[in-house]
Amino acid sequence: RETLCQALAYSVQSGDWYSLLAALNHEQAPARLHWLATLLMDALKRHYGAAQVTNVDVPGLVVELANHLSPSRLQAILGDVCHIREQLMSVTGINREL
């Protein structure tokens, strides 16, 4: 999880979202996509003033995501992440390499 958070922080700062693929391309990709979704959701909640967050251990990353990405962009990325995770979990015989 720490590797994913570091890769995500780098991606947000640099704008190089392809670099995040290395952290996601793993046997545990569905779990990592779930972690990514919770981070994106926390950033989205921050935009709307929610007090409760899931990722209390990385508040700086959540703030950074919220500051760099608009709510509509967060929602779009979150939708894609959830869709990809669902495909990985439900399609038999899928090539799991992202």
Coordinates of N, CA and C in Angstrom, one line a residue:
R1 N 0.8 -1.2 0.0 CA 0.0 0.0 0.0 C 0.9 1.2 0.0
E2 N 2.0 1.2 0.7 CA 2.9 2.3 0.8 C 3.5 2.6 -0.6
T3 N 3.8 1.6 -1.4 CA 4.3 1.7 -2.7 C 3.3 2.4 -3.6
L4 N 2.0 2.0 -3.5 CA 1.0 2.6 -4.3 C 0.8 4.1 -3.9
C5 N 0.8 4.4 -2.6 CA 0.7 5.8 -2.2 C 1.9 6.7 -2.7
Q6 N 3.1 6.1 -2.7 CA 4.2 6.9 -3.2 C 4.1 7.1 -4.7
A7 N 3.7 6.1 -5.4 CA 3.5 6.2 -6.9 C 2.4 7.1 -7.2
L8 N 1.3 7.1 -6.4 CA 0.2 8.1 -6.7 C 0.7 9.5 -6.4
A9 N 1.4 9.7 -5.3 CA 1.9 11.1 -5.0 C 2.8 11.6 -6.2
Y10 N 3.6 10.7 -6.7 CA 4.5 11.1 -7.8 C 3.7 11.4 -9.0
S11 N 2.7 10.6 -9.3 CA 1.9 10.8 -10.5 C 1.1 12.1 -10.5
V12 N 0.6 12.4 -9.3 CA -0.2 13.7 -9.1 C 0.8 14.9 -9.3
Q13 N 2.0 14.8 -8.7 CA 2.9 16.0 -8.7 C 3.5 16.2 -10.1
S14 N 3.8 15.0 -10.8 CA 4.5 15.1 -12.1 C 3.5 15.2 -13.3
G15 N 2.2 14.7 -13.1 CA 1.3 14.6 -14.2 C 1.5 13.4 -15.0
D16 N 2.4 12.5 -14.6 CA 2.8 11.3 -15.3 C 2.0 10.1 -14.8
W17 N 0.7 10.0 -15.2 CA -0.1 8.9 -14.7 C 0.3 7.5 -15.2
Y18 N 1.0 7.4 -16.2 CA 1.5 6.1 -16.7 C 2.5 5.5 -15.7
S19 N 3.2 6.3 -14.9 CA 4.1 5.8 -13.9 C 3.4 5.0 -12.8
L20 N 2.1 5.3 -12.6 CA 1.3 4.6 -11.6 C 1.0 3.2 -12.0
L21 N 1.1 2.9 -13.3 CA 0.8 1.5 -13.8 C 1.8 0.5 -13.2
A22 N 3.0 0.9 -12.9 CA 4.0 -0.1 -12.3 C 3.5 -0.5 -10.9
A23 N 2.9 0.4 -10.2 CA 2.4 0.0 -8.8 C 1.2 -0.8 -8.9
L24 N 0.4 -0.7 -10.0 CA -0.9 -1.4 -10.1 C -0.7 -2.7 -10.7
N25 N 0.3 -2.9 -11.6 CA 0.5 -4.1 -12.3 C 1.2 -5.2 -11.4
H26 N 0.3 -5.9 -10.7 CA 0.7 -6.8 -9.6 C -0.3 -7.9 -9.5
E27 N 0.1 -9.0 -9.0 CA -0.9 -10.1 -8.8 C -2.1 -9.7 -7.9
Q28 N -1.9 -8.7 -7.0 CA -2.9 -8.2 -6.2 C -3.5 -6.9 -6.7
A29 N -3.6 -6.9 -8.1 CA -4.2 -5.7 -8.7 C -5.6 -5.3 -8.2
P30 N -6.5 -6.2 -8.0 CA -7.8 -5.8 -7.5 C -7.8 -5.1 -6.1
A31 N -6.9 -5.6 -5.3 CA -6.7 -4.9 -3.9 C -6.1 -3.5 -4.1
R32 N -5.1 -3.4 -5.0 CA -4.5 -2.1 -5.2 C -5.5 -1.1 -5.8
L33 N -6.3 -1.6 -6.7 CA -7.3 -0.7 -7.3 C -8.3 -0.3 -6.3
H34 N -8.6 -1.2 -5.4 CA -9.5 -0.8 -4.3 C -8.9 0.3 -3.4
W35 N -7.6 0.1 -3.1 CA -6.9 1.2 -2.3 C -6.9 2.5 -3.1
L36 N -6.7 2.4 -4.4 CA -6.7 3.7 -5.2 C -8.1 4.3 -5.2
A37 N -9.1 3.5 -5.3 CA -10.5 4.0 -5.2 C -10.8 4.7 -3.9
T38 N -10.3 4.1 -2.8 CA -10.6 4.8 -1.5 C -9.9 6.1 -1.4
L39 N -8.7 6.2 -1.9 CA -8.0 7.4 -1.9 C -8.7 8.5 -2.7
L40 N -9.1 8.1 -3.9 CA -9.8 9.0 -4.8 C -11.1 9.5 -4.1
M41 N -11.8 8.5 -3.5 CA -13.1 8.8 -2.8 C -12.9 9.8 -1.7
D42 N -11.8 9.6 -0.9 CA -11.5 10.6 0.2 C -11.2 12.0 -0.4
A43 N -10.5 12.0 -1.5 CA -10.2 13.3 -2.1 C -11.5 14.0 -2.6
L44 N -12.4 13.2 -3.1 CA -13.7 13.7 -3.6 C -14.5 14.2 -2.4
K45 N -14.5 13.4 -1.3 CA -15.2 13.8 -0.1 C -14.7 15.1 0.5
R46 N -13.4 15.3 0.4 CA -12.7 16.6 0.8 C -13.3 17.8 0.1
H47 N -13.5 17.6 -1.2 CA -14.1 18.7 -2.0 C -15.5 19.1 -1.4
Y48 N -16.2 18.1 -0.9 CA -17.6 18.4 -0.5 C -17.7 18.6 1.1
G49 N -16.5 18.7 1.7 CA -16.5 19.0 3.1 C -16.8 17.9 4.1
A50 N -16.7 16.7 3.7 CA -17.0 15.5 4.6 C -15.9 15.4 5.6
A51 N -16.3 15.1 6.8 CA -15.4 15.0 7.9 C -14.7 13.6 8.0
Q52 N -15.4 12.6 7.6 CA -14.9 11.2 7.7 C -14.2 10.8 6.5
V53 N -13.0 10.3 6.7 CA -12.2 9.7 5.6 C -11.8 8.3 5.9
T54 N -11.5 7.5 4.9 CA -11.0 6.2 5.1 C -9.5 6.1 5.4
N55 N -8.8 6.9 4.6 CA -7.3 6.8 4.7 C -6.7 7.8 5.6
V56 N -6.9 7.6 6.9 CA -6.4 8.6 7.9 C -4.9 8.6 8.0
D57 N -4.3 7.6 7.5 CA -2.8 7.5 7.6 C -2.1 8.3 6.5
V58 N -2.8 8.8 5.5 CA -2.1 9.6 4.4 C -2.9 10.8 4.1
P59 N -3.1 11.7 5.1 CA -3.9 12.9 4.9 C -3.3 13.8 3.8
G60 N -1.9 13.9 3.8 CA -1.3 14.7 2.8 C -1.6 14.3 1.4
L61 N -1.6 13.1 1.1 CA -1.9 12.6 -0.2 C -3.3 12.9 -0.6
V62 N -4.2 12.7 0.3 CA -5.6 13.0 0.0 C -5.8 14.5 -0.3
V63 N -5.1 15.4 0.5 CA -5.2 16.8 0.2 C -4.6 17.1 -1.1
E64 N -3.5 16.5 -1.4 CA -2.8 16.7 -2.7 C -3.7 16.3 -3.9
L65 N -4.4 15.2 -3.8 CA -5.3 14.7 -4.8 C -6.4 15.8 -5.0
A66 N -7.0 16.2 -3.8 CA -8.1 17.1 -3.9 C -7.7 18.5 -4.5
N67 N -6.5 18.9 -4.2 CA -6.0 20.2 -4.7 C -5.7 20.2 -6.2
H68 N -5.2 19.0 -6.7 CA -4.8 18.9 -8.1 C -5.9 18.5 -9.0
L69 N -6.9 17.8 -8.5 CA -7.9 17.2 -9.4 C -9.3 17.8 -9.0
S70 N -10.0 18.2 -10.0 CA -11.4 18.7 -9.8 C -12.3 17.6 -9.5
P71 N -13.5 17.9 -8.9 CA -14.4 16.8 -8.5 C -14.8 16.0 -9.7
S72 N -15.0 16.6 -10.9 CA -15.4 15.9 -12.1 C -14.3 14.9 -12.6
R73 N -13.1 15.4 -12.5 CA -12.0 14.5 -12.9 C -11.8 13.4 -11.9
L74 N -11.9 13.6 -10.6 CA -11.9 12.6 -9.6 C -13.0 11.5 -9.8
Q75 N -14.2 12.0 -10.1 CA -15.3 11.1 -10.4 C -15.0 10.2 -11.6
A76 N -14.5 10.8 -12.7 CA -14.2 10.1 -13.9 C -13.1 9.0 -13.7
I77 N -12.0 9.4 -13.0 CA -11.0 8.4 -12.7 C -11.5 7.3 -11.8
L78 N -12.3 7.7 -10.8 CA -12.9 6.7 -9.8 C -13.8 5.7 -10.6
G79 N -14.6 6.2 -11.5 CA -15.4 5.4 -12.3 C -14.6 4.4 -13.1
D80 N -13.5 4.8 -13.7 CA -12.7 3.9 -14.5 C -12.0 2.9 -13.6
V81 N -11.5 3.3 -12.5 CA -10.8 2.4 -11.5 C -11.8 1.3 -11.1
C82 N -13.0 1.7 -10.7 CA -14.0 0.7 -10.3 C -14.4 -0.2 -11.4
H83 N -14.5 0.3 -12.6 CA -14.9 -0.6 -13.8 C -13.8 -1.6 -14.0
I84 N -12.5 -1.1 -14.0 CA -11.4 -2.0 -14.3 C -11.3 -3.1 -13.2
R85 N -11.5 -2.7 -12.0 CA -11.4 -3.7 -10.8 C -12.5 -4.7 -11.0
E86 N -13.7 -4.3 -11.4 CA -14.8 -5.2 -11.6 C -14.5 -6.2 -12.7
Q87 N -13.9 -5.7 -13.8 CA -13.6 -6.6 -14.9 C -12.5 -7.6 -14.4
L88 N -11.5 -7.2 -13.7 CA -10.5 -8.1 -13.2 C -11.1 -9.2 -12.3
M89 N -12.1 -8.8 -11.6 CA -12.6 -9.8 -10.6 C -13.7 -10.7 -11.2
S90 N -14.3 -10.3 -12.3 CA -15.5 -11.0 -12.8 C -15.2 -11.8 -14.1
V91 N -14.3 -11.3 -14.9 CA -14.1 -12.0 -16.2 C -13.1 -13.1 -16.0
T92 N -13.5 -14.3 -16.4 CA -12.6 -15.5 -16.2 C -11.6 -15.5 -17.4
G93 N -10.4 -15.8 -17.0 CA -9.3 -16.0 -18.1 C -8.8 -14.7 -18.6
I94 N -9.1 -13.6 -18.0 CA -8.6 -12.3 -18.5 C -7.1 -12.1 -18.2
N95 N -6.5 -11.5 -19.1 CA -5.1 -11.2 -18.9 C -5.0 -10.1 -17.9
R96 N -4.5 -10.4 -16.7 CA -4.5 -9.5 -15.6 C -3.4 -8.4 -15.7
E97 N -2.5 -8.5 -16.7 CA -1.5 -7.4 -16.8 C -2.2 -6.1 -17.3
L98 N -2.0 -5.1 -16.5 CA -2.7 -3.8 -16.8 C -2.0 -3.2 -18.0

